[in-house]
């Protein structure tokens, strides 16, 4: 998902399993070129049209990334994208229910499915719950309010909407409802790809003392804009409303600050270059054709591949990279707690209660 901000196209979050995610694009990356054409004077609709194309065809983008001096060129292969909005897993070693929400879409069906996943985890033996909103760019505001309502007793503020000058327009509050999860301890995972509706849910449960937030600062997208058309097929976007958490904090431009800040395992720029080099040599395609499971054999063989090419990656990055790549081919995505430091610390935080 992309957003037009400050005259540039900013990536909010690459959805898991998509070509952008596989290519290593990150939240806050600025798209400056698509297939050789600069995006400076291109409308958002035209830029999205340029990204679309036949399944299997290629796309080249040039991006600017914070902390990197030179623009980065990225090659993507277009795919038919099928998004699984919700998935869950029972982590038996810690009696934890894990629920991953990829996007706030689907409205009624998504809310019912979300509740069903939680019930399934509780039935399996979950004594605590981790909701993963990392890389969730948002979606339907009403859906985020509905999900927050599931965890709050009646008449708790979830969200306020204010117009220009701070004028209160609307306040969303929890209702009595019968279908609630009021007793199970909750932690929510966020990162800089968690935006909009994700921040509404996280902020509502954090401010009401209903959940602990773990991870890194969220994106900070909490506004409503109206686009006014101008001549020459141009227009101007004006912010008319902003979203505020129950404690009165503006989400827009600030985001949600975690109760516990935890940095994930991540590759350095040099390590990303190593992976890109293997891609260009088609070494990775051969490797993954021969390995379908994440195990110690795959780790050992990948290390031998690196040695043969006189390249190196740290062991944590190697393991995380292989786990993510081999997991992307599976329908049952069970997280690896040892490689997911944010999830690991969220579970530990809940255990302290």
GROMACS .gro file of N, CA and C in nm, residues 115-262:
model
  444
  115UNK      N    1  -1.311  -1.297   1.550
  115UNK     CA    2  -1.363  -1.353   1.676
  115UNK      C    3  -1.352  -1.504   1.677
  116UNK      N    4  -1.377  -1.566   1.563
  116UNK     CA    5  -1.369  -1.712   1.552
  116UNK      C    6  -1.228  -1.762   1.576
  117UNK      N    7  -1.128  -1.690   1.523
  117UNK     CA    8  -0.988  -1.728   1.543
  117UNK      C    9  -0.951  -1.719   1.691
  118UNK      N   10  -0.998  -1.615   1.759
  118UNK     CA   11  -0.967  -1.599   1.902
  118UNK      C   12  -1.031  -1.712   1.982
  119UNK      N   13  -1.157  -1.741   1.951
  119UNK     CA   14  -1.226  -1.851   2.020
  119UNK      C   15  -1.153  -1.983   1.999
  120UNK      N   16  -1.103  -2.003   1.879
  120UNK     CA   17  -1.029  -2.126   1.847
  120UNK      C   18  -0.904  -2.137   1.933
  121UNK      N   19  -0.833  -2.025   1.952
  121UNK     CA   20  -0.711  -2.026   2.032
  121UNK      C   21  -0.741  -2.052   2.180
  122UNK      N   22  -0.848  -1.991   2.229
  122UNK     CA   23  -0.887  -2.011   2.368
  122UNK      C   24  -0.928  -2.157   2.391
  123UNK      N   25  -1.000  -2.214   2.295
  123UNK     CA   26  -1.041  -2.355   2.306
  123UNK      C   27  -0.920  -2.448   2.305
  124UNK      N   28  -0.814  -2.406   2.235
  124UNK     CA   29  -0.693  -2.489   2.227
  124UNK      C   30  -0.611  -2.483   2.355
  125UNK      N   31  -0.642  -2.384   2.441
  125UNK     CA   32  -0.571  -2.373   2.567
  125UNK      C   33  -0.500  -2.241   2.590
  126UNK      N   34  -0.521  -2.143   2.502
  126UNK     CA   35  -0.452  -2.014   2.515
  126UNK      C   36  -0.494  -1.941   2.641
  127UNK      N   37  -0.396  -1.896   2.718
  127UNK     CA   38  -0.419  -1.817   2.839
  127UNK      C   39  -0.387  -1.670   2.816
  128UNK      N   40  -0.330  -1.640   2.701
  128UNK     CA   41  -0.296  -1.502   2.664
  128UNK      C   42  -0.298  -1.492   2.512
  129UNK      N   43  -0.303  -1.368   2.463
  129UNK     CA   44  -0.325  -1.347   2.320
  129UNK      C   45  -0.229  -1.240   2.267
  130UNK      N   46  -0.167  -1.269   2.153
  130UNK     CA   47  -0.085  -1.171   2.082
  130UNK      C   48  -0.152  -1.142   1.947
  131UNK      N   49  -0.184  -1.016   1.925
  131UNK     CA   50  -0.242  -0.972   1.798
  131UNK      C   51  -0.132  -0.904   1.718
  132UNK      N   52  -0.104  -0.955   1.600
  132UNK     CA   53   0.007  -0.905   1.518
  132UNK      C   54  -0.048  -0.809   1.411
  133UNK      N   55  -0.016  -0.680   1.427
  133UNK     CA   56  -0.058  -0.577   1.331
  133UNK      C   57   0.061  -0.521   1.253
  134UNK      N   58   0.174  -0.589   1.260
  134UNK     CA   59   0.292  -0.541   1.187
  134UNK      C   60   0.266  -0.549   1.036
  135UNK      N   61   0.311  -0.450   0.965
  135UNK     CA   62   0.294  -0.441   0.820
  135UNK      C   63   0.146  -0.441   0.779
  136UNK      N   64   0.059  -0.398   0.871
  136UNK     CA   65  -0.083  -0.385   0.839
  136UNK      C   66  -0.110  -0.238   0.808
  137UNK      N   67  -0.134  -0.202   0.681
  137UNK     CA   68  -0.147  -0.061   0.643
  137UNK      C   69  -0.281   0.002   0.680
  138UNK      N   70  -0.371  -0.079   0.736
  138UNK     CA   71  -0.501  -0.023   0.779
  138UNK      C   72  -0.616  -0.073   0.693
  139UNK      N   73  -0.710   0.016   0.670
  139UNK     CA   74  -0.830  -0.022   0.593
  139UNK      C   75  -0.952   0.049   0.647
  140UNK      N   76  -1.054  -0.029   0.681
  140UNK     CA   77  -1.182   0.026   0.724
  140UNK      C   78  -1.177   0.070   0.871
  141UNK      N   79  -1.203   0.198   0.893
  141UNK     CA   80  -1.201   0.251   1.030
  141UNK      C   81  -1.309   0.185   1.114
  142UNK      N   82  -1.430   0.168   1.058
  142UNK     CA   83  -1.540   0.106   1.133
  142UNK      C   84  -1.503  -0.034   1.181
  143UNK      N   85  -1.425  -0.105   1.100
  143UNK     CA   86  -1.384  -0.241   1.138
  143UNK      C   87  -1.286  -0.237   1.255
  144UNK      N   88  -1.195  -0.141   1.256
  144UNK     CA   89  -1.102  -0.129   1.368
  144UNK      C   90  -1.176  -0.097   1.497
  145UNK      N   91  -1.280  -0.014   1.487
  145UNK     CA   92  -1.362   0.019   1.604
  145UNK      C   93  -1.436  -0.105   1.653
  146UNK      N   94  -1.487  -0.185   1.558
  146UNK     CA   95  -1.560  -0.307   1.594
  146UNK      C   96  -1.470  -0.408   1.663
  147UNK      N   97  -1.346  -0.420   1.616
  147UNK     CA   98  -1.253  -0.515   1.679
  147UNK      C   99  -1.212  -0.465   1.818
  148UNK      N  100  -1.188  -0.336   1.832
  148UNK     CA  101  -1.154  -0.281   1.964
  148UNK      C  102  -1.267  -0.304   2.063
  149UNK      N  103  -1.389  -0.293   2.015
  149UNK     CA  104  -1.508  -0.311   2.099
  149UNK      C  105  -1.513  -0.450   2.162
  150UNK      N  106  -1.455  -0.550   2.093
  150UNK     CA  107  -1.457  -0.687   2.144
  150UNK      C  108  -1.378  -0.703   2.274
  151UNK      N  109  -1.285  -0.610   2.300
  151UNK     CA  110  -1.196  -0.624   2.415
  151UNK      C  111  -1.227  -0.525   2.527
  152UNK      N  112  -1.329  -0.442   2.510
  152UNK     CA  113  -1.355  -0.336   2.606
  152UNK      C  114  -1.494  -0.347   2.667
  153UNK      N  115  -1.506  -0.318   2.797
  153UNK     CA  116  -1.640  -0.311   2.858
  153UNK      C  117  -1.716  -0.191   2.802
  154UNK      N  118  -1.842  -0.183   2.834
  154UNK     CA  119  -1.929  -0.081   2.776
  154UNK      C  120  -1.885   0.062   2.812
  155UNK      N  121  -1.909   0.151   2.715
  155UNK     CA  122  -1.894   0.296   2.733
  155UNK      C  123  -1.748   0.342   2.750
  156UNK      N  124  -1.654   0.268   2.692
  156UNK     CA  125  -1.515   0.312   2.689
  156UNK      C  126  -1.487   0.380   2.555
  157UNK      N  127  -1.417   0.493   2.560
  157UNK     CA  128  -1.386   0.562   2.435
  157UNK      C  129  -1.287   0.480   2.353
  158UNK      N  130  -1.314   0.471   2.224
  158UNK     CA  131  -1.227   0.398   2.132
  158UNK      C  132  -1.151   0.496   2.043
  159UNK      N  133  -1.221   0.598   1.995
  159UNK     CA  134  -1.163   0.689   1.896
  159UNK      C  135  -1.244   0.817   1.893
  160UNK      N  136  -1.175   0.931   1.876
  160UNK     CA  137  -1.245   1.057   1.850
  160UNK      C  138  -1.195   1.115   1.718
  161UNK      N  139  -1.285   1.178   1.647
  161UNK     CA  140  -1.253   1.240   1.519
  161UNK      C  141  -1.271   1.391   1.535
  162UNK      N  142  -1.167   1.466   1.503
  162UNK     CA  143  -1.172   1.612   1.517
  162UNK      C  144  -1.143   1.679   1.384
  163UNK      N  145  -1.212   1.790   1.361
  163UNK     CA  146  -1.193   1.866   1.239
  163UNK      C  147  -1.092   1.977   1.256
  164UNK      N  148  -1.091   2.068   1.161
  164UNK     CA  149  -0.997   2.180   1.165
  164UNK      C  150  -1.025   2.265   1.288
  165UNK      N  151  -0.918   2.307   1.355
  165UNK     CA  152  -0.933   2.384   1.477
  165UNK      C  153  -0.960   2.298   1.599
  166UNK      N  154  -0.951   2.164   1.583
  166UNK     CA  155  -0.971   2.074   1.695
  166UNK      C  156  -1.116   2.052   1.734
  167UNK      N  157  -1.211   2.091   1.646
  167UNK     CA  158  -1.353   2.076   1.676
  167UNK      C  159  -1.391   1.928   1.675
  168UNK      N  160  -1.452   1.882   1.785
  168UNK     CA  161  -1.493   1.742   1.795
  168UNK      C  162  -1.608   1.714   1.700
  169UNK      N  163  -1.590   1.613   1.614
  169UNK     CA  164  -1.692   1.576   1.517
  169UNK      C  165  -1.767   1.451   1.561
  170UNK      N  166  -1.692   1.353   1.609
  170UNK     CA  167  -1.756   1.228   1.648
  170UNK      C  168  -1.669   1.151   1.745
  171UNK      N  169  -1.732   1.081   1.838
  171UNK     CA  170  -1.662   0.993   1.931
  171UNK      C  171  -1.720   0.852   1.920
  172UNK      N  172  -1.633   0.755   1.908
  172UNK     CA  173  -1.674   0.614   1.904
  172UNK      C  174  -1.652   0.554   2.043
  173UNK      N  175  -1.755   0.484   2.094
  173UNK     CA  176  -1.746   0.420   2.225
  173UNK      C  177  -1.786   0.274   2.215
  174UNK      N  178  -1.737   0.196   2.309
  174UNK     CA  179  -1.772   0.054   2.312
  174UNK      C  180  -1.916   0.036   2.360
  175UNK      N  181  -1.979  -0.073   2.316
  175UNK     CA  182  -2.116  -0.101   2.358
  175UNK      C  183  -2.116  -0.219   2.455
  176UNK      N  184  -2.234  -0.255   2.501
  176UNK     CA  185  -2.246  -0.366   2.597
  176UNK      C  186  -2.207  -0.497   2.531
  177UNK      N  187  -2.276  -0.533   2.426
  177UNK     CA  188  -2.241  -0.652   2.349
  177UNK      C  189  -2.228  -0.780   2.429
  178UNK      N  190  -2.253  -0.892   2.364
  178UNK     CA  191  -2.243  -1.021   2.430
  178UNK      C  192  -2.113  -1.093   2.395
  179UNK      N  193  -2.061  -1.064   2.276
  179UNK     CA  194  -1.947  -1.140   2.224
  179UNK      C  195  -1.819  -1.063   2.253
  180UNK      N  196  -1.765  -1.079   2.376
  180UNK     CA  197  -1.648  -1.000   2.416
  180UNK      C  198  -1.539  -1.090   2.475
  181UNK      N  199  -1.415  -1.036   2.470
  181UNK     CA  200  -1.300  -1.105   2.528
  181UNK      C  201  -1.238  -1.010   2.630
  182UNK      N  202  -1.298  -1.005   2.748
  182UNK     CA  203  -1.260  -0.905   2.847
  182UNK      C  204  -1.154  -0.951   2.946
  183UNK      N  205  -1.129  -1.080   2.954
  183UNK     CA  206  -1.041  -1.131   3.059
  183UNK      C  207  -0.905  -1.178   3.011
  184UNK      N  208  -0.893  -1.216   2.887
  184UNK     CA  209  -0.766  -1.270   2.840
  184UNK      C  210  -0.663  -1.158   2.823
  185UNK      N  211  -0.542  -1.172   2.879
  185UNK     CA  212  -0.437  -1.072   2.860
  185UNK      C  213  -0.398  -1.059   2.713
  186UNK      N  214  -0.373  -0.935   2.668
  186UNK     CA  215  -0.348  -0.909   2.526
  186UNK      C  216  -0.222  -0.825   2.507
  187UNK      N  217  -0.143  -0.862   2.407
  187UNK     CA  218  -0.032  -0.778   2.360
  187UNK      C  219  -0.053  -0.757   2.211
  188UNK      N  220  -0.017  -0.640   2.162
  188UNK     CA  221  -0.030  -0.607   2.020
  188UNK      C  222   0.107  -0.572   1.964
  189UNK      N  223   0.142  -0.635   1.851
  189UNK     CA  224   0.269  -0.608   1.784
  189UNK      C  225   0.249  -0.503   1.676
  190UNK      N  226   0.333  -0.399   1.677
  190UNK     CA  227   0.328  -0.295   1.573
  190UNK      C  228   0.469  -0.265   1.525
  191UNK      N  229   0.477  -0.208   1.405
  191UNK     CA  230   0.604  -0.155   1.355
  191UNK      C  231   0.574  -0.036   1.265
  192UNK      N  232   0.674   0.011   1.192
  192UNK     CA  233   0.651   0.131   1.111
  192UNK      C  234   0.568   0.104   0.986
  193UNK      N  235   0.522  -0.020   0.971
  193UNK     CA  236   0.428  -0.052   0.864
  193UNK      C  237   0.285  -0.065   0.915
  194UNK      N  238   0.265  -0.040   1.046
  194UNK     CA  239   0.131  -0.044   1.106
  194UNK      C  240   0.071   0.096   1.094
  195UNK      N  241  -0.038   0.110   1.022
  195UNK     CA  242  -0.092   0.244   0.995
  195UNK      C  243  -0.243   0.248   1.007
  196UNK      N  244  -0.294   0.370   1.023
  196UNK     CA  245  -0.437   0.398   1.013
  196UNK      C  246  -0.520   0.312   1.108
  197UNK      N  247  -0.601   0.220   1.055
  197UNK     CA  248  -0.688   0.137   1.138
  197UNK      C  249  -0.609   0.054   1.238
  198UNK      N  250  -0.487   0.013   1.202
  198UNK     CA  251  -0.401  -0.060   1.296
  198UNK      C  252  -0.370   0.026   1.418
  199UNK      N  253  -0.343   0.153   1.393
  199UNK     CA  254  -0.308   0.245   1.500
  199UNK      C  255  -0.430   0.280   1.586
  200UNK      N  256  -0.547   0.280   1.523
  200UNK     CA  257  -0.670   0.304   1.599
  200UNK      C  258  -0.694   0.192   1.699
  201UNK      N  259  -0.681   0.066   1.653
  201UNK     CA  260  -0.701  -0.048   1.743
  201UNK      C  261  -0.595  -0.052   1.852
  202UNK      N  262  -0.469  -0.035   1.815
  202UNK     CA  263  -0.360  -0.039   1.912
  202UNK      C  264  -0.375   0.074   2.014
  203UNK      N  265  -0.404   0.196   1.966
  203UNK     CA  266  -0.418   0.310   2.055
  203UNK      C  267  -0.534   0.298   2.151
  204UNK      N  268  -0.646   0.242   2.101
  204UNK     CA  269  -0.765   0.227   2.186
  204UNK      C  270  -0.740   0.129   2.299
  205UNK      N  271  -0.678   0.016   2.270
  205UNK     CA  272  -0.655  -0.085   2.374
  205UNK      C  273  -0.541  -0.044   2.466
  206UNK      N  274  -0.442   0.029   2.413
  206UNK     CA  275  -0.333   0.078   2.498
  206UNK      C  276  -0.384   0.183   2.597
  207UNK      N  277  -0.459   0.281   2.549
  207UNK     CA  278  -0.505   0.390   2.635
  207UNK      C  279  -0.607   0.343   2.740
  208UNK      N  280  -0.680   0.239   2.708
  208UNK     CA  281  -0.777   0.185   2.804
  208UNK      C  282  -0.716   0.080   2.896
  209UNK      N  283  -0.583   0.061   2.885
  209UNK     CA  284  -0.515  -0.034   2.972
  209UNK      C  285  -0.551  -0.179   2.943
  210UNK      N  286  -0.599  -0.202   2.821
  210UNK     CA  287  -0.645  -0.337   2.787
  210UNK      C  288  -0.538  -0.420   2.717
  211UNK      N  289  -0.436  -0.356   2.662
  211UNK     CA  290  -0.330  -0.430   2.591
  211UNK      C  291  -0.197  -0.358   2.605
  212UNK      N  292  -0.091  -0.435   2.603
  212UNK     CA  293   0.044  -0.381   2.596
  212UNK      C  294   0.088  -0.380   2.450
  213UNK      N  295   0.154  -0.272   2.408
  213UNK     CA  296   0.200  -0.259   2.271
  213UNK      C  297   0.349  -0.288   2.267
  214UNK      N  298   0.390  -0.376   2.175
  214UNK     CA  299   0.530  -0.419   2.165
  214UNK      C  300   0.577  -0.403   2.021
  215UNK      N  301   0.700  -0.359   2.004
  215UNK     CA  302   0.756  -0.347   1.869
  215UNK      C  303   0.828  -0.215   1.852
  216UNK      N  304   0.801  -0.148   1.740
  216UNK     CA  305   0.862  -0.018   1.711
  216UNK      C  306   0.752   0.083   1.677
  217UNK      N  307   0.789   0.211   1.673
  217UNK     CA  308   0.692   0.318   1.648
  217UNK      C  309   0.612   0.290   1.520
  218UNK      N  310   0.481   0.312   1.526
  218UNK     CA  311   0.396   0.287   1.409
  218UNK      C  312   0.407   0.401   1.308
  219UNK      N  313   0.339   0.387   1.196
  219UNK     CA  314   0.357   0.476   1.081
  219UNK      C  315   0.314   0.620   1.107
  220UNK      N  316   0.197   0.638   1.169
  220UNK     CA  317   0.145   0.772   1.193
  220UNK      C  318   0.055   0.824   1.082
  221UNK      N  319  -0.045   0.744   1.044
  221UNK     CA  320  -0.139   0.784   0.939
  221UNK      C  321  -0.280   0.787   1.001
  222UNK      N  322  -0.324   0.907   1.036
  222UNK     CA  323  -0.453   0.919   1.103
  222UNK      C  324  -0.528   1.044   1.062
  223UNK      N  325  -0.551   1.058   0.933
  223UNK     CA  326  -0.622   1.177   0.884
  223UNK      C  327  -0.720   1.141   0.774
  224UNK      N  328  -0.816   1.230   0.753
  224UNK     CA  329  -0.912   1.218   0.643
  224UNK      C  330  -0.890   1.336   0.550
  225UNK      N  331  -0.874   1.309   0.421
  225UNK     CA  332  -0.848   1.416   0.326
  225UNK      C  333  -0.957   1.422   0.219
  226UNK      N  334  -0.982   1.543   0.172
  226UNK     CA  335  -1.070   1.564   0.057
  226UNK      C  336  -0.986   1.616  -0.057
  227UNK      N  337  -1.010   1.564  -0.175
  227UNK     CA  338  -0.934   1.607  -0.293
  227UNK      C  339  -1.021   1.702  -0.376
  228UNK      N  340  -0.969   1.822  -0.400
  228UNK     CA  341  -1.040   1.922  -0.478
  228UNK      C  342  -0.973   1.932  -0.615
  229UNK      N  343  -1.047   1.901  -0.722
  229UNK     CA  344  -0.987   1.903  -0.856
  229UNK      C  345  -0.952   2.043  -0.902
  230UNK      N  346  -0.839   2.053  -0.973
  230UNK     CA  347  -0.794   2.178  -1.033
  230UNK      C  348  -0.781   2.157  -1.183
  231UNK      N  349  -0.733   2.257  -1.251
  231UNK     CA  350  -0.718   2.247  -1.397
  231UNK      C  351  -0.601   2.156  -1.432
  232UNK      N  352  -0.593   2.120  -1.561
  232UNK     CA  353  -0.483   2.040  -1.615
  232UNK      C  354  -0.470   1.904  -1.546
  233UNK      N  355  -0.586   1.844  -1.510
  233UNK     CA  356  -0.590   1.712  -1.449
  233UNK      C  357  -0.511   1.704  -1.318
  234UNK      N  358  -0.511   1.815  -1.244
  234UNK     CA  359  -0.444   1.817  -1.115
  234UNK      C  360  -0.547   1.837  -1.005
  235UNK      N  361  -0.502   1.831  -0.883
  235UNK     CA  362  -0.591   1.851  -0.770
  235UNK      C  363  -0.511   1.881  -0.645
  236UNK      N  364  -0.580   1.919  -0.541
  236UNK     CA  365  -0.514   1.946  -0.414
  236UNK      C  366  -0.585   1.869  -0.304
  237UNK      N  367  -0.506   1.802  -0.220
  237UNK     CA  368  -0.561   1.725  -0.109
  237UNK      C  369  -0.551   1.807   0.019
  238UNK      N  370  -0.664   1.825   0.085
  238UNK     CA  371  -0.669   1.905   0.207
  238UNK      C  372  -0.716   1.817   0.322
  239UNK      N  373  -0.640   1.819   0.431
  239UNK     CA  374  -0.678   1.743   0.550
  239UNK      C  375  -0.795   1.812   0.619
  240UNK      N  376  -0.904   1.737   0.637
  240UNK     CA  377  -1.024   1.796   0.698
  240UNK      C  378  -1.054   1.738   0.836
  241UNK      N  379  -0.998   1.619   0.864
  241UNK     CA  380  -1.022   1.556   0.994
  241UNK      C  381  -0.898   1.478   1.037
  242UNK      N  382  -0.885   1.460   1.170
  242UNK     CA  383  -0.777   1.377   1.223
  242UNK      C  384  -0.831   1.285   1.330
  243UNK      N  385  -0.765   1.170   1.347
  243UNK     CA  386  -0.805   1.071   1.446
  243UNK      C  387  -0.723   1.088   1.574
  244UNK      N  388  -0.791   1.072   1.689
  244UNK     CA  389  -0.725   1.084   1.819
  244UNK      C  390  -0.756   0.962   1.904
  245UNK      N  391  -0.656   0.917   1.980
  245UNK     CA  392  -0.676   0.803   2.070
  245UNK      C  393  -0.756   0.850   2.193
  246UNK      N  394  -0.804   0.757   2.276
  246UNK     CA  395  -0.884   0.796   2.393
  246UNK      C  396  -0.818   0.896   2.488
  247UNK      N  397  -0.684   0.895   2.495
  247UNK     CA  398  -0.615   0.988   2.584
  247UNK      C  399  -0.594   1.125   2.520
  248UNK      N  400  -0.642   1.140   2.396
  248UNK     CA  401  -0.632   1.269   2.329
  248UNK      C  402  -0.511   1.286   2.242
  249UNK      N  403  -0.435   1.179   2.217
  249UNK     CA  404  -0.315   1.188   2.133
  249UNK      C  405  -0.352   1.177   1.985
  250UNK      N  406  -0.298   1.268   1.905
  250UNK     CA  407  -0.320   1.261   1.761
  250UNK      C  408  -0.235   1.148   1.702
  251UNK      N  409  -0.296   1.068   1.617
  251UNK     CA  410  -0.223   0.958   1.553
  251UNK      C  411  -0.139   1.010   1.437
  252UNK      N  412  -0.190   1.108   1.364
  252UNK     CA  413  -0.129   1.151   1.238
  252UNK      C  414   0.008   1.214   1.259
  253UNK      N  415   0.105   1.162   1.185
  253UNK     CA  416   0.240   1.215   1.190
  253UNK      C  417   0.320   1.173   1.312
  254UNK      N  418   0.256   1.104   1.405
  254UNK     CA  419   0.323   1.064   1.530
  254UNK      C  420   0.323   0.914   1.549
  255UNK      N  421   0.207   0.852   1.527
  255UNK     CA  422   0.198   0.708   1.545
  255UNK      C  423   0.179   0.667   1.689
  256UNK      N  424   0.183   0.537   1.711
  256UNK     CA  425   0.166   0.479   1.844
  256UNK      C  426   0.303   0.437   1.898
  257UNK      N  427   0.333   0.482   2.020
  257UNK     CA  428   0.460   0.447   2.084
  257UNK      C  429   0.441   0.320   2.166
  258UNK      N  430   0.520   0.216   2.140
  258UNK     CA  431   0.506   0.091   2.213
  258UNK      C  432   0.537   0.107   2.362
  259UNK      N  433   0.473   0.023   2.443
  259UNK     CA  434   0.508   0.014   2.585
  259UNK      C  435   0.646  -0.050   2.600
  260UNK      N  436   0.677  -0.141   2.509
  260UNK     CA  437   0.807  -0.208   2.508
  260UNK      C  438   0.864  -0.203   2.367
  261UNK      N  439   0.972  -0.127   2.350
  261UNK     CA  440   1.034  -0.114   2.218
  261UNK      C  441   1.131  -0.230   2.197
  262UNK      N  442   1.108  -0.304   2.089
  262UNK     CA  443   1.192  -0.419   2.057
  262UNK      C  444   1.227  -0.413   1.908
   0.00000   0.00000   0.00000
